Every structure is written in structure tokens, then in C-alpha cells.
Amino acid sequence: MRSPTELAQVFREKQLKLTPQRQLLFGLLHDNDSHPTAESLFEIASKQMPGISLRTIYQTLGELADMGELQLVDLGNGAMRFDPNMGEHQHFVCGSCGAIHDVDITSAPKLRAGSAEGFAVEEIGVVFHGRCDRCNRPNHGEQVSQHSKRSPGIQAKKIRQVKQASSN
Amino acid sequence: MRSPTELAQVFREKQLKLTPQRQLLFGLLHDNDSHPTAESLFEIASKQMPGISLRTIYQTLGELADMGELQLVDLGNGAMRFDPNMGEHQHFVCGSCGAIHDVDITSAPKLRAGSAEGFAVEEIGVVFHGRCDRCNRPNHGEQVSQHSKRSPGIQAKKIRQVKQASSN
DNA sequence: CTCTAATTTGCAAGTCATGCTAACTAACAA
DNA sequence: TTGTTAGTTAGCATGACTTGCAAATTAGAG
Ligand SMILES: [Mn+2]
Ligand SMILES: [Mn+2]
Ligand SMILES: [Zn+2]
Ligand SMILES: [Zn+2]
């Protein structure tokens, strides 16, 4: 995503108003690598601008995504994540603390079309699951700070979908 | 997933009842490579057993998944998919007709841990997006038979998440 | 300052999935 | 066959996340 200043420029050009709500979000998203959800942005935004609507957060995030300033990342666990990093990259999800880290694609490109027999592959999505650096350290307390409000049933087992590799 | 007969055996051993609802689902899922949703299974099941509850479909699917007979596949577009194919494989999603096809992993393993710098990768999920064989043929009518009832807003742009590869 | 089109809000509604529980029944024993 | 009962089902409520909608508000132009 571009800087708040640059975005302001773009918005003006498109006759989109530079509302305080939007400016606030520009700031919160700029260089933000936490892969926030609409809800988490709402909480933070609410501190600086009490009364801001969650609806507006969704609205603005949607606009930014439409403008190609944000990536929508669905990791299959609850809410959508918003990523201002538009560079070609993948994600690593820590099953212990829930943190989401960027992963540079190094070997991913290799799996290209080769894998899809007969189909015209345009895009490939990859999500790594495991334990992050910190959670791997001896005493880490198993603090699952990420309490995805969504129930555990099917959700918890979705990980089964991606059972593979990493072992050979 | 095992055959209905084998599953019956397993269920008996676990003191789980062999209800007609379960038996019906065993049959509908056996060798089913359509990656159905709970809803689609419900529709089909309803024809053979009017009155069956969608809740029961979810319940049974959840049990089978717990027993390791089904894979839960979340392609990030609407409802969860259920896959009786427990083999290690990936999926290709046709953006035109919505069909989901199995893809054998040939080169995917190569991207292994290498990509995740510093993290302990346990599992990797990969989803290919593109156009299927049929939809690529000259005159195909652009029939988007799959009308995912979910609105288009953010949902439609999720594909942005996986923008990469396939071009080099 | 005035006007107007864009935006924000708040709430309803929609989708997918699970929680809960009364009614039901498969399975087993008598 | 009949009774018993633990396991199931069906239905409805609830929950999480997201979007639709329209009235109220406001940024930005003139
Ligand atoms: Mn990222
Ligand atoms: Mn499959
Ligand atoms: Zn962690
Ligand atoms: Zn197709």
C-alpha cells in the first residue's frame, strides 16, 4: 500500500473525499505487517476516533482492496485479513500464537503449472502452518493469545486440508 | 474415505449407531470427487430421504472428519468442502465454472521448509486457481453455474491473495 | 456560506456453522 | 416380541463475519 500522503493524492484525483476516517485508516495500515482483521483495526481506530463505525472500516478496506492497495488474505480461520504488502509473498501461520508472518517466495514458483495437469493455472495460493520462532523456544507457556471466536468444530480441523510436505 | 461397508464396521466397533441418515451419507460420499458442500449433500440426500436435517449432515460430516475419513477443504470461497479423498493431494479451482479438481502433488513438496525462513513448518496448503480444461475451449458460454450465494464484495477479491507464480 | 454528491452510521439481513435439547430410535438384553 | 437406554436426529436459536440499505452527515467545490 502506498503512503497516506500518496493515497490522499490518489483519492483526490478520483473525487473521493479525504475523510478523517479514511485518513486514520491510511495511517493504521501503512507499513502494517500484522495482517489485521477489520475488527482489530476497528478497535485500534476506535481509540483515536471514538464512534467510528465498523461498517466504515469494512467499507474503506474494501475500497482500498479494489484500488489494489490492499491484499485480502483468507487463511481459513475466522475473519479476513488485510495486508498492505502488495508484494508477491506468502504467509506463515503459527498454530500456537496465531501470529501471521510474511514469507518470501523462494521455491514456490517451482511448483508452477507443472502440478496442475491439463489446467491453465493463473494463480497459486500457499499457506504455511507451523510454529513460529518464539513459540518454538523451550518455555513459551503455550499462550494461545489468538482466541478466534469462531467455534472449534470443523474450523479446528481445517488444517487437515493442508497436511503434507515439510516431513521429507 | 473407506467404503460404506467398512465404515459400518468401524461405527459398530465404536458403539456408534448405523442410522439410515449415516448410511445414506456414507453412500453419497463414497468415491465422491465433487468436493461437495454440506448444503449440496443436503439437497441430494433430501431426495432420497425427505426430511433429513441439514444439521445431521453437518454432524455426520464432522464425525467422519474427526475419524479421519474426510478432509475438510476450505478454498476461501463460501462454504467448506468435504473430500473423501484422504490421499495427499491439492486442488485446482476453476474460476469460470467453479469446479474443483484434484491435483496430484508432483513438485509441491519442493517448496517445503525452504520458503519459511526460521519457522518450523508442519504443513503447507496449496490451491491452484485458473480455468479448467472445459472452460478453456473456444466456445464455452462463460457459464458460471456456481452461483455462490455469498455477495461479491470482499469475497470476489480474495483471489488477490494468491496472485503469483504461473507466469514465469 | 451554500449546495450537493460522497460518505458515514446504525441496523437489518444474509451466509455458514455450531449450541442446545426435546423427541426419537438403533441396538441389546430379557 | 418387548422394554430399556444410550446415542441420534431435527429444529430452532445463536454466533461470527460481512454486506445491503437508507437516513443523517459532511468534505469539497463554487
Ligand atoms: Mn503479508
Ligand atoms: Mn480433493
Ligand atoms: Zn507463535
Ligand atoms: Zn471450468
mmCIF file of C-alpha atoms (C1' of nucleotides) and ligand atoms in Angstrom:
data_model
loop_
_atom_site.group_PDB
_atom_site.id
_atom_site.type_symbol
_atom_site.label_atom_id
_atom_site.label_comp_id
_atom_site.label_asym_id
_atom_site.label_seq_id
_atom_site.Cartn_x
_atom_site.Cartn_y
_atom_site.Cartn_z
ATOM 1 C CA MET A 1 0.000 0.000 0.000
ATOM 2 C CA ARG A 2 1.164 3.495 -0.732
ATOM 3 C CA SER A 3 1.834 6.068 1.924
ATOM 4 C CA PRO A 4 -1.002 8.071 3.441
ATOM 5 C CA THR A 5 0.217 11.111 1.541
ATOM 6 C CA GLU A 6 0.241 9.340 -1.766
ATOM 7 C CA LEU A 7 -3.127 7.815 -1.087
ATOM 8 C CA ALA A 8 -4.525 11.238 -0.319
ATOM 9 C CA GLN A 9 -3.355 12.256 -3.765
ATOM 10 C CA VAL A 10 -5.000 9.300 -5.407
ATOM 11 C CA PHE A 11 -8.235 9.835 -3.574
ATOM 12 C CA ARG A 12 -8.404 13.451 -4.539
ATOM 13 C CA GLU A 13 -7.880 12.570 -8.167
ATOM 14 C CA LYS A 14 -10.756 10.145 -8.015
ATOM 15 C CA GLN A 15 -13.080 12.624 -6.345
ATOM 16 C CA LEU A 16 -13.073 10.521 -3.269
ATOM 17 C CA LYS A 17 -13.241 12.541 -0.110
ATOM 18 C CA LEU A 18 -10.416 12.650 2.320
ATOM 19 C CA THR A 19 -12.460 11.998 5.396
ATOM 20 C CA PRO A 20 -10.841 11.720 8.803
ATOM 21 C CA GLN A 21 -11.956 8.117 8.951
ATOM 22 C CA ARG A 22 -10.080 7.290 5.799
ATOM 23 C CA GLN A 23 -7.018 9.202 6.817
ATOM 24 C CA LEU A 24 -6.953 7.393 10.108
ATOM 25 C CA LEU A 25 -7.078 4.058 8.378
ATOM 26 C CA PHE A 26 -4.408 5.051 5.894
ATOM 27 C CA GLY A 27 -2.186 5.636 8.859
ATOM 28 C CA LEU A 28 -3.092 2.465 10.658
ATOM 29 C CA LEU A 29 -2.462 0.370 7.602
ATOM 30 C CA HIS A 30 0.701 1.963 6.338
ATOM 31 C CA ASP A 31 3.607 -0.389 6.781
ATOM 32 C CA ASN A 32 1.446 -2.574 8.932
ATOM 33 C CA ASP A 33 2.634 -6.151 8.748
ATOM 34 C CA SER A 34 0.350 -7.538 11.425
ATOM 35 C CA HIS A 35 -2.252 -8.754 8.963
ATOM 36 C CA PRO A 36 -5.110 -7.235 10.942
ATOM 37 C CA THR A 37 -8.753 -8.109 10.702
ATOM 38 C CA ALA A 38 -11.432 -5.466 10.205
ATOM 39 C CA GLU A 39 -12.359 -5.982 13.799
ATOM 40 C CA SER A 40 -8.859 -5.426 15.155
ATOM 41 C CA LEU A 41 -8.465 -2.286 13.085
ATOM 42 C CA PHE A 42 -11.795 -1.140 14.400
ATOM 43 C CA GLU A 43 -10.634 -1.495 17.972
ATOM 44 C CA ILE A 44 -7.488 0.455 17.366
ATOM 45 C CA ALA A 45 -9.220 3.086 15.312
ATOM 46 C CA SER A 46 -11.881 3.482 17.964
ATOM 47 C CA LYS A 47 -9.302 4.687 20.441
ATOM 48 C CA GLN A 48 -8.245 7.538 18.238
ATOM 49 C CA MET A 49 -11.680 8.192 16.893
ATOM 50 C CA PRO A 50 -14.416 7.031 19.254
ATOM 51 C CA GLY A 51 -17.618 6.422 17.404
ATOM 52 C CA ILE A 52 -16.102 5.353 14.124
ATOM 53 C CA SER A 53 -18.192 2.625 12.619
ATOM 54 C CA LEU A 54 -17.080 -0.894 11.935
ATOM 55 C CA ARG A 55 -19.081 -0.564 8.761
ATOM 56 C CA THR A 56 -16.798 2.225 7.666
ATOM 57 C CA ILE A 57 -13.767 0.097 8.347
ATOM 58 C CA TYR A 58 -15.113 -2.609 6.095
ATOM 59 C CA GLN A 59 -16.096 -0.050 3.526
ATOM 60 C CA THR A 60 -12.712 1.588 3.396
ATOM 61 C CA LEU A 61 -10.816 -1.654 3.412
ATOM 62 C CA GLY A 62 -12.940 -2.805 0.532
ATOM 63 C CA GLU A 63 -12.209 0.344 -1.402
ATOM 64 C CA LEU A 64 -8.500 0.086 -0.820
ATOM 65 C CA ALA A 65 -8.567 -3.505 -1.925
ATOM 66 C CA ASP A 66 -10.470 -2.509 -5.055
ATOM 67 C CA MET A 67 -7.844 0.089 -5.746
ATOM 68 C CA GLY A 68 -5.163 -2.530 -5.453
ATOM 69 C CA GLU A 69 -3.707 -1.017 -2.330
ATOM 70 C CA LEU A 70 -4.516 -3.955 -0.105
ATOM 71 C CA GLN A 71 -4.417 -7.693 -0.344
ATOM 72 C CA LEU A 72 -7.219 -9.720 1.129
ATOM 73 C CA VAL A 73 -5.826 -12.740 2.860
ATOM 74 C CA ASP A 74 -8.092 -15.572 3.851
ATOM 75 C CA LEU A 75 -6.244 -18.035 5.994
ATOM 76 C CA GLY A 76 -9.293 -20.134 6.565
ATOM 77 C CA ASN A 77 -9.647 -19.332 10.205
ATOM 78 C CA GLY A 78 -12.291 -16.806 11.016
ATOM 79 C CA ALA A 79 -12.069 -13.295 9.716
ATOM 80 C CA MET A 80 -10.445 -11.951 6.625
ATOM 81 C CA ARG A 81 -7.004 -10.399 6.974
ATOM 82 C CA PHE A 82 -5.933 -7.191 5.289
ATOM 83 C CA ASP A 83 -2.425 -6.862 4.025
ATOM 84 C CA PRO A 84 -0.913 -3.596 2.791
ATOM 85 C CA ASN A 85 2.047 -5.544 1.480
ATOM 86 C CA MET A 86 1.154 -5.964 -2.152
ATOM 87 C CA GLY A 87 4.397 -7.658 -2.997
ATOM 88 C CA GLU A 88 4.362 -11.226 -4.117
ATOM 89 C CA HIS A 89 4.646 -13.160 -0.927
ATOM 90 C CA GLN A 90 3.138 -15.935 1.099
ATOM 91 C CA HIS A 91 2.130 -16.429 4.699
ATOM 92 C CA PHE A 92 3.146 -18.485 7.634
ATOM 93 C CA VAL A 93 0.573 -19.047 10.345
ATOM 94 C CA CYS A 94 1.724 -20.031 13.807
ATOM 95 C CA GLY A 95 -0.642 -22.603 15.190
ATOM 96 C CA SER A 96 0.425 -21.739 18.686
ATOM 97 C CA CYS A 97 0.197 -17.974 18.998
ATOM 98 C CA GLY A 98 -1.777 -17.304 15.844
ATOM 99 C CA ALA A 99 0.745 -14.854 14.503
ATOM 100 C CA ILE A 100 0.928 -14.419 10.776
ATOM 101 C CA HIS A 101 4.285 -13.773 9.172
ATOM 102 C CA ASP A 102 5.235 -12.910 5.662
ATOM 103 C CA VAL A 103 7.216 -15.488 3.777
ATOM 104 C CA ASP A 104 9.196 -14.639 0.720
ATOM 105 C CA ILE A 105 8.619 -16.924 -2.142
ATOM 106 C CA THR A 106 11.792 -18.660 -2.980
ATOM 107 C CA SER A 107 10.923 -22.104 -4.125
ATOM 108 C CA ALA A 108 7.204 -21.693 -4.506
ATOM 109 C CA PRO A 109 7.445 -20.626 -8.118
ATOM 110 C CA LYS A 110 8.847 -24.024 -8.883
ATOM 111 C CA LEU A 111 5.546 -25.706 -8.342
ATOM 112 C CA ARG A 112 4.011 -23.610 -11.044
ATOM 113 C CA ALA A 113 1.850 -25.132 -13.700
ATOM 114 C CA GLY A 114 3.661 -28.406 -13.567
ATOM 115 C CA SER A 115 1.419 -29.612 -10.805
ATOM 116 C CA ALA A 116 -1.850 -28.794 -12.446
ATOM 117 C CA GLU A 117 -2.167 -31.403 -15.112
ATOM 118 C CA GLY A 118 -4.105 -30.004 -18.018
ATOM 119 C CA PHE A 119 -5.399 -26.869 -16.381
ATOM 120 C CA ALA A 120 -4.497 -23.290 -17.092
ATOM 121 C CA VAL A 121 -3.134 -22.195 -13.757
ATOM 122 C CA GLU A 122 -3.213 -18.473 -13.255
ATOM 123 C CA GLU A 123 -2.530 -18.182 -9.594
ATOM 124 C CA ILE A 124 -1.355 -20.325 -6.743
ATOM 125 C CA GLY A 125 -2.081 -19.778 -3.111
ATOM 126 C CA VAL A 126 0.192 -21.165 -0.461
ATOM 127 C CA VAL A 127 -0.122 -21.043 3.281
ATOM 128 C CA PHE A 128 2.433 -22.477 5.645
ATOM 129 C CA HIS A 129 1.374 -23.756 9.034
ATOM 130 C CA GLY A 130 3.616 -24.487 11.954
ATOM 131 C CA ARG A 131 5.197 -22.915 14.981
ATOM 132 C CA CYS A 132 6.872 -19.593 14.906
ATOM 133 C CA ASP A 133 10.315 -18.836 16.134
ATOM 134 C CA ARG A 134 9.162 -17.611 19.510
ATOM 135 C CA CYS A 135 6.686 -20.384 20.166
ATOM 136 C CA ASN A 136 9.376 -22.917 19.456
ATOM 137 C CA ARG A 137 11.600 -21.777 22.268
ATOM 138 C CA PRO A 138 11.752 -24.153 25.282
ATOM 139 C CA ASN A 139 9.497 -22.317 27.738
ATOM 140 C CA HIS A 140 6.878 -20.389 25.912
ATOM 141 C CA GLY A 141 3.782 -21.029 28.007
ATOM 142 C CA GLU A 142 1.643 -22.193 25.122
ATOM 143 C CA GLN A 143 -0.125 -18.892 25.185
ATOM 144 C CA VAL A 144 -2.766 -19.111 22.561
ATOM 145 C CA SER A 145 -3.469 -15.420 22.672
ATOM 146 C CA GLN A 146 -5.422 -15.737 19.492
ATOM 147 C CA HIS A 147 -8.856 -16.771 20.612
ATOM 148 C CA SER A 148 -10.632 -16.961 17.313
ATOM 149 C CA LYS A 149 -14.175 -16.505 18.425
ATOM 150 C CA ARG A 150 -15.329 -18.953 15.851
ATOM 151 C CA SER A 151 -16.123 -22.329 17.284
ATOM 152 C CA PRO A 152 -13.632 -25.164 17.086
ATOM 153 C CA GLY A 153 -15.591 -27.945 15.449
ATOM 154 C CA ILE A 154 -14.951 -28.030 11.752
ATOM 155 C CA GLN A 155 -12.809 -24.965 11.958
ATOM 156 C CA ALA A 156 -10.149 -26.671 14.026
ATOM 157 C CA LYS A 157 -9.828 -29.459 11.593
ATOM 158 C CA LYS A 158 -9.493 -27.394 8.523
ATOM 159 C CA ILE A 159 -5.790 -27.702 8.930
ATOM 160 C CA ARG A 160 -6.227 -31.227 7.720
ATOM 161 C CA GLN A 161 -6.640 -29.733 4.297
ATOM 162 C CA VAL A 162 -3.010 -28.851 4.169
ATOM 163 C CA LYS A 163 -1.462 -31.958 5.650
ATOM 164 C CA GLN A 164 1.634 -32.582 3.622
ATOM 165 C CA ALA A 165 5.215 -31.857 2.803
ATOM 166 C CA SER A 166 7.676 -30.484 5.333
ATOM 167 C CA SER A 167 8.424 -34.001 6.515
ATOM 168 C CA ASN A 168 10.602 -35.455 3.772
ATOM 169 C CA MET B 1 -12.769 -42.461 2.986
ATOM 170 C CA ARG B 2 -13.475 -46.102 3.442
ATOM 171 C CA SER B 3 -16.359 -47.927 1.844
ATOM 172 C CA PRO B 4 -19.809 -47.780 3.399
ATOM 173 C CA THR B 5 -19.388 -51.372 4.457
ATOM 174 C CA GLU B 6 -16.110 -50.771 6.171
ATOM 175 C CA LEU B 7 -17.425 -47.652 7.805
ATOM 176 C CA ALA B 8 -20.385 -49.595 9.142
ATOM 177 C CA GLN B 9 -17.870 -51.905 10.767
ATOM 178 C CA VAL B 10 -15.965 -49.038 12.301
ATOM 179 C CA PHE B 11 -19.094 -47.394 13.585
ATOM 180 C CA ARG B 12 -20.306 -50.562 15.204
ATOM 181 C CA GLU B 13 -16.999 -51.001 16.957
ATOM 182 C CA LYS B 14 -17.249 -47.535 18.360
ATOM 183 C CA GLN B 15 -20.818 -48.017 19.551
ATOM 184 C CA LEU B 16 -21.968 -45.513 17.054
ATOM 185 C CA LYS B 17 -25.351 -46.300 15.582
ATOM 186 C CA LEU B 18 -25.811 -47.185 11.988
ATOM 187 C CA THR B 19 -28.687 -44.852 11.327
ATOM 188 C CA PRO B 20 -30.224 -44.577 7.886
ATOM 189 C CA GLN B 21 -29.038 -40.984 7.741
ATOM 190 C CA ARG B 22 -25.450 -42.028 8.229
ATOM 191 C CA GLN B 23 -25.694 -44.875 5.813
ATOM 192 C CA LEU B 24 -27.121 -42.572 3.211
ATOM 193 C CA LEU B 25 -24.233 -40.173 3.630
ATOM 194 C CA PHE B 26 -21.690 -42.967 3.553
ATOM 195 C CA GLY B 27 -23.049 -43.810 0.163
ATOM 196 C CA LEU B 28 -23.165 -40.269 -1.107
ATOM 197 C CA LEU B 29 -19.614 -39.605 -0.082
ATOM 198 C CA HIS B 30 -18.001 -42.845 -1.173
ATOM 199 C CA ASP B 31 -15.745 -42.232 -4.133
ATOM 200 C CA ASN B 32 -17.211 -38.771 -4.473
ATOM 201 C CA ASP B 33 -14.699 -36.458 -6.051
ATOM 202 C CA SER B 34 -17.025 -33.486 -6.463
ATOM 203 C CA HIS B 35 -15.877 -31.812 -3.274
ATOM 204 C CA PRO B 36 -19.429 -31.142 -2.111
ATOM 205 C CA THR B 37 -20.551 -28.670 0.481
ATOM 206 C CA ALA B 38 -22.792 -29.655 3.346
ATOM 207 C CA GLU B 39 -25.575 -27.861 1.567
ATOM 208 C CA SER B 40 -25.155 -29.712 -1.714
ATOM 209 C CA LEU B 41 -25.072 -33.024 0.100
ATOM 210 C CA PHE B 42 -28.176 -31.991 1.926
ATOM 211 C CA GLU B 43 -30.018 -31.379 -1.307
ATOM 212 C CA ILE B 44 -29.059 -34.713 -2.737
ATOM 213 C CA ALA B 45 -29.749 -36.544 0.468
ATOM 214 C CA SER B 46 -33.124 -34.879 0.787
ATOM 215 C CA LYS B 47 -34.287 -36.529 -2.405
ATOM 216 C CA GLN B 48 -33.650 -39.994 -1.071
ATOM 217 C CA MET B 49 -34.640 -39.143 2.439
ATOM 218 C CA PRO B 50 -37.058 -36.236 2.624
ATOM 219 C CA GLY B 51 -36.953 -34.592 5.997
ATOM 220 C CA ILE B 52 -33.328 -35.312 6.760
ATOM 221 C CA SER B 53 -31.847 -32.370 8.597
ATOM 222 C CA LEU B 54 -29.047 -30.187 7.403
ATOM 223 C CA ARG B 55 -27.872 -30.278 10.982
ATOM 224 C CA THR B 56 -27.437 -34.005 10.701
ATOM 225 C CA ILE B 57 -25.408 -33.589 7.557
ATOM 226 C CA TYR B 58 -23.045 -31.255 9.348
ATOM 227 C CA GLN B 59 -22.961 -33.540 12.338
ATOM 228 C CA THR B 60 -22.087 -36.606 10.355
ATOM 229 C CA LEU B 61 -19.557 -34.850 8.202
ATOM 230 C CA GLY B 62 -17.914 -33.563 11.335
ATOM 231 C CA GLU B 63 -17.766 -37.039 12.805
ATOM 232 C CA LEU B 64 -16.292 -38.520 9.682
ATOM 233 C CA ALA B 65 -13.700 -35.784 9.612
ATOM 234 C CA ASP B 66 -12.879 -36.463 13.248
ATOM 235 C CA MET B 67 -12.439 -40.094 12.406
ATOM 236 C CA GLY B 68 -10.039 -39.183 9.662
ATOM 237 C CA GLU B 69 -12.354 -40.354 6.925
ATOM 238 C CA LEU B 70 -12.861 -36.961 5.384
ATOM 239 C CA GLN B 71 -10.749 -33.954 4.578
ATOM 240 C CA LEU B 72 -12.123 -30.518 5.166
ATOM 241 C CA VAL B 73 -11.179 -28.258 2.314
ATOM 242 C CA ASP B 74 -11.524 -24.527 2.649
ATOM 243 C CA LEU B 75 -10.952 -22.859 -0.670
ATOM 244 C CA GLY B 76 -11.719 -19.458 0.681
ATOM 245 C CA ASN B 77 -14.893 -19.008 -1.289
ATOM 246 C CA GLY B 78 -18.036 -19.639 0.630
ATOM 247 C CA ALA B 79 -18.769 -22.954 2.248
ATOM 248 C CA MET B 80 -16.454 -25.665 3.416
ATOM 249 C CA ARG B 81 -15.877 -28.591 1.077
ATOM 250 C CA PHE B 82 -15.764 -32.194 2.135
ATOM 251 C CA ASP B 83 -13.356 -34.528 0.489
ATOM 252 C CA PRO B 84 -13.394 -38.306 0.972
ATOM 253 C CA ASN B 85 -10.064 -38.500 -0.787
ATOM 254 C CA MET B 86 -7.657 -38.624 2.122
ATOM 255 C CA GLY B 87 -4.641 -39.006 -0.083
ATOM 256 C CA GLU B 88 -2.081 -36.289 -0.164
ATOM 257 C CA HIS B 89 -3.263 -34.016 -2.904
ATOM 258 C CA GLN B 90 -4.055 -30.449 -3.780
ATOM 259 C CA HIS B 91 -6.874 -28.656 -5.505
ATOM 260 C CA PHE B 92 -7.451 -26.704 -8.614
ATOM 261 C CA VAL B 93 -10.362 -24.278 -8.652
ATOM 262 C CA CYS B 94 -11.796 -23.157 -11.963
ATOM 263 C CA GLY B 95 -12.635 -19.500 -11.734
ATOM 264 C CA SER B 96 -15.067 -19.862 -14.585
ATOM 265 C CA CYS B 97 -17.284 -22.806 -13.751
ATOM 266 C CA GLY B 98 -16.310 -23.184 -10.116
ATOM 267 C CA ALA B 99 -15.375 -26.811 -10.484
ATOM 268 C CA ILE B 100 -12.819 -28.208 -8.125
ATOM 269 C CA HIS B 101 -10.378 -30.801 -9.340
ATOM 270 C CA ASP B 102 -7.828 -32.872 -7.535
ATOM 271 C CA VAL B 103 -4.222 -32.184 -8.351
ATOM 272 C CA ASP B 104 -1.501 -34.649 -7.603
ATOM 273 C CA ILE B 105 1.421 -33.184 -5.841
ATOM 274 C CA THR B 106 4.434 -33.538 -8.004
ATOM 275 C CA SER B 107 6.542 -30.524 -7.436
ATOM 276 C CA ALA B 108 4.789 -29.018 -4.453
ATOM 277 C CA PRO B 109 6.955 -30.883 -1.929
ATOM 278 C CA LYS B 110 9.882 -28.965 -3.261
ATOM 279 C CA LEU B 111 8.779 -25.768 -1.658
ATOM 280 C CA ARG B 112 8.934 -27.358 1.739
ATOM 281 C CA ALA B 113 10.525 -25.619 4.647
ATOM 282 C CA GLY B 114 12.940 -23.778 2.442
ATOM 283 C CA SER B 115 10.455 -20.998 1.962
ATOM 284 C CA ALA B 116 9.694 -20.439 5.595
ATOM 285 C CA GLU B 117 12.764 -18.736 6.895
ATOM 286 C CA GLY B 118 13.215 -19.612 10.523
ATOM 287 C CA PHE B 119 9.850 -21.189 11.160
ATOM 288 C CA ALA B 120 9.014 -24.764 11.889
ATOM 289 C CA VAL B 121 6.733 -25.592 9.030
ATOM 290 C CA GLU B 122 4.491 -28.539 9.662
ATOM 291 C CA GLU B 123 2.043 -28.269 6.860
ATOM 292 C CA ILE B 124 1.619 -26.413 3.630
ATOM 293 C CA GLY B 125 -1.625 -25.651 1.894
ATOM 294 C CA VAL B 126 -1.718 -25.001 -1.797
ATOM 295 C CA VAL B 127 -4.627 -24.033 -4.005
ATOM 296 C CA PHE B 128 -4.360 -23.515 -7.722
ATOM 297 C CA HIS B 129 -6.658 -21.086 -9.472
ATOM 298 C CA GLY B 130 -7.310 -20.844 -13.158
ATOM 299 C CA ARG B 131 -9.522 -22.202 -15.904
ATOM 300 C CA CYS B 132 -10.327 -25.801 -16.306
ATOM 301 C CA ASP B 133 -9.926 -27.812 -19.410
ATOM 302 C CA ARG B 134 -13.531 -27.404 -20.478
ATOM 303 C CA CYS B 135 -13.784 -23.706 -19.752
ATOM 304 C CA ASN B 136 -10.719 -23.096 -21.840
ATOM 305 C CA ARG B 137 -12.246 -24.442 -25.001
ATOM 306 C CA PRO B 138 -13.148 -21.788 -27.630
ATOM 307 C CA ASN B 139 -16.921 -21.563 -27.159
ATOM 308 C CA HIS B 140 -17.837 -22.344 -23.640
ATOM 309 C CA GLY B 141 -20.527 -19.757 -22.903
ATOM 310 C CA GLU B 142 -18.900 -18.484 -19.736
ATOM 311 C CA GLN B 143 -21.461 -20.399 -17.747
ATOM 312 C CA VAL B 144 -20.784 -19.600 -14.157
ATOM 313 C CA SER B 145 -23.025 -22.362 -12.940
ATOM 314 C CA GLN B 146 -21.633 -21.918 -9.490
ATOM 315 C CA HIS B 147 -23.592 -19.061 -8.072
ATOM 316 C CA SER B 148 -22.039 -18.785 -4.680
ATOM 317 C CA LYS B 149 -24.793 -17.050 -2.819
ATOM 318 C CA ARG B 150 -22.281 -15.030 -0.859
ATOM 319 C CA SER B 151 -22.033 -11.482 -2.056
ATOM 320 C CA PRO B 152 -19.186 -10.425 -4.308
ATOM 321 C CA GLY B 153 -17.613 -7.590 -2.366
ATOM 322 C CA ILE B 154 -14.596 -8.739 -0.487
ATOM 323 C CA GLN B 155 -15.227 -12.321 -1.373
ATOM 324 C CA ALA B 156 -14.638 -11.783 -5.053
ATOM 325 C CA LYS B 157 -11.317 -10.191 -4.455
ATOM 326 C CA LYS B 158 -9.940 -12.832 -2.184
ATOM 327 C CA ILE B 159 -8.246 -14.311 -5.160
ATOM 328 C CA ARG B 160 -5.899 -11.423 -4.908
ATOM 329 C CA GLN B 161 -4.378 -13.257 -2.013
ATOM 330 C CA VAL B 162 -2.888 -15.789 -4.286
ATOM 331 C CA LYS B 163 -1.654 -13.607 -7.113
ATOM 332 C CA GLN B 164 1.645 -15.093 -8.142
ATOM 333 C CA ALA B 165 3.622 -17.680 -9.995
ATOM 334 C CA SER B 166 2.356 -19.398 -13.129
ATOM 335 C CA SER B 167 3.669 -16.560 -15.232
ATOM 336 C CA ASN B 168 7.387 -17.166 -15.375
ATOM 337 C "C1'" DC C 1 -21.637 30.373 3.050
ATOM 338 C "C1'" DT C 2 -24.354 27.170 0.176
ATOM 339 C "C1'" DC C 3 -25.097 23.269 -2.231
ATOM 340 C "C1'" DT C 4 -24.560 18.618 -3.498
ATOM 341 C "C1'" DA C 5 -22.589 14.394 -4.181
ATOM 342 C "C1'" DA C 6 -19.902 11.363 -1.496
ATOM 343 C "C1'" DT C 7 -19.545 9.207 2.930
ATOM 344 C "C1'" DT C 8 -20.577 7.547 7.407
ATOM 345 C "C1'" DT C 9 -23.655 5.217 10.519
ATOM 346 C "C1'" DG C 10 -26.628 2.104 12.534
ATOM 347 C "C1'" DC C 11 -29.275 -1.571 11.881
ATOM 348 C "C1'" DA C 12 -31.267 -5.228 9.194
ATOM 349 C "C1'" DA C 13 -30.228 -9.120 6.676
ATOM 350 C "C1'" DG C 14 -27.521 -12.949 4.723
ATOM 351 C "C1'" DT C 15 -24.356 -16.942 4.856
ATOM 352 C "C1'" DC C 16 -22.215 -20.630 7.047
ATOM 353 C "C1'" DA C 17 -21.690 -23.331 11.034
ATOM 354 C "C1'" DT C 18 -22.426 -24.700 15.810
ATOM 355 C "C1'" DG C 19 -25.023 -24.972 20.569
ATOM 356 C "C1'" DC C 20 -28.827 -26.870 22.733
ATOM 357 C "C1'" DT C 21 -32.418 -30.071 23.780
ATOM 358 C "C1'" DA C 22 -36.742 -32.472 23.301
ATOM 359 C "C1'" DA C 23 -38.257 -36.236 20.633
ATOM 360 C "C1'" DC C 24 -36.831 -40.323 18.501
ATOM 361 C "C1'" DT C 25 -34.671 -44.866 17.633
ATOM 362 C "C1'" DA C 26 -30.938 -48.402 16.866
ATOM 363 C "C1'" DA C 27 -29.079 -51.901 19.448
ATOM 364 C "C1'" DC C 28 -29.112 -55.019 23.019
ATOM 365 C "C1'" DA C 29 -30.993 -57.689 26.739
ATOM 366 C "C1'" DA C 30 -34.737 -60.156 28.795
ATOM 367 C "C1'" DT D 1 -41.511 -59.579 20.953
ATOM 368 C "C1'" DT D 2 -40.962 -56.034 24.223
ATOM 369 C "C1'" DG D 3 -38.593 -52.933 27.206
ATOM 370 C "C1'" DT D 4 -34.628 -50.133 28.114
ATOM 371 C "C1'" DT D 5 -31.466 -46.716 27.201
ATOM 372 C "C1'" DA D 6 -27.590 -44.509 25.326
ATOM 373 C "C1'" DG D 7 -26.754 -42.497 21.102
ATOM 374 C "C1'" DT D 8 -29.058 -39.603 17.289
ATOM 375 C "C1'" DT D 9 -31.818 -36.545 14.888
ATOM 376 C "C1'" DA D 10 -34.365 -32.392 13.894
ATOM 377 C "C1'" DG D 11 -35.388 -27.845 14.628
ATOM 378 C "C1'" DC D 12 -34.602 -23.677 16.226
ATOM 379 C "C1'" DA D 13 -31.612 -20.420 18.467
ATOM 380 C "C1'" DT D 14 -27.280 -18.346 18.475
ATOM 381 C "C1'" DG D 15 -22.832 -16.820 16.950
ATOM 382 C "C1'" DA D 16 -19.251 -14.987 13.759
ATOM 383 C "C1'" DC D 17 -18.362 -12.380 9.900
ATOM 384 C "C1'" DT D 18 -19.756 -9.465 6.185
ATOM 385 C "C1'" DT D 19 -22.778 -6.833 3.242
ATOM 386 C "C1'" DG D 20 -27.321 -4.200 1.966
ATOM 387 C "C1'" DC D 21 -29.750 -0.225 2.758
ATOM 388 C "C1'" DA D 22 -31.254 4.404 3.699
ATOM 389 C "C1'" DA D 23 -31.232 8.357 6.583
ATOM 390 C "C1'" DA D 24 -28.135 11.660 8.503
ATOM 391 C "C1'" DT D 25 -23.815 13.883 7.954
ATOM 392 C "C1'" DT D 26 -20.043 16.244 5.736
ATOM 393 C "C1'" DA D 27 -15.983 17.190 2.536
ATOM 394 C "C1'" DG D 28 -15.046 19.968 -1.095
ATOM 395 C "C1'" DA D 29 -16.366 22.892 -4.897
ATOM 396 C "C1'" DG D 30 -18.297 27.274 -6.386
HETATM 397 MN MN MN E 1 1.594 -10.449 4.217
HETATM 398 MN MN MN E 2 -9.759 -33.478 -3.391
HETATM 399 ZN ZN ZN E 3 3.845 -18.422 17.584
HETATM 400 ZN ZN ZN E 4 -14.281 -24.614 -15.556
#
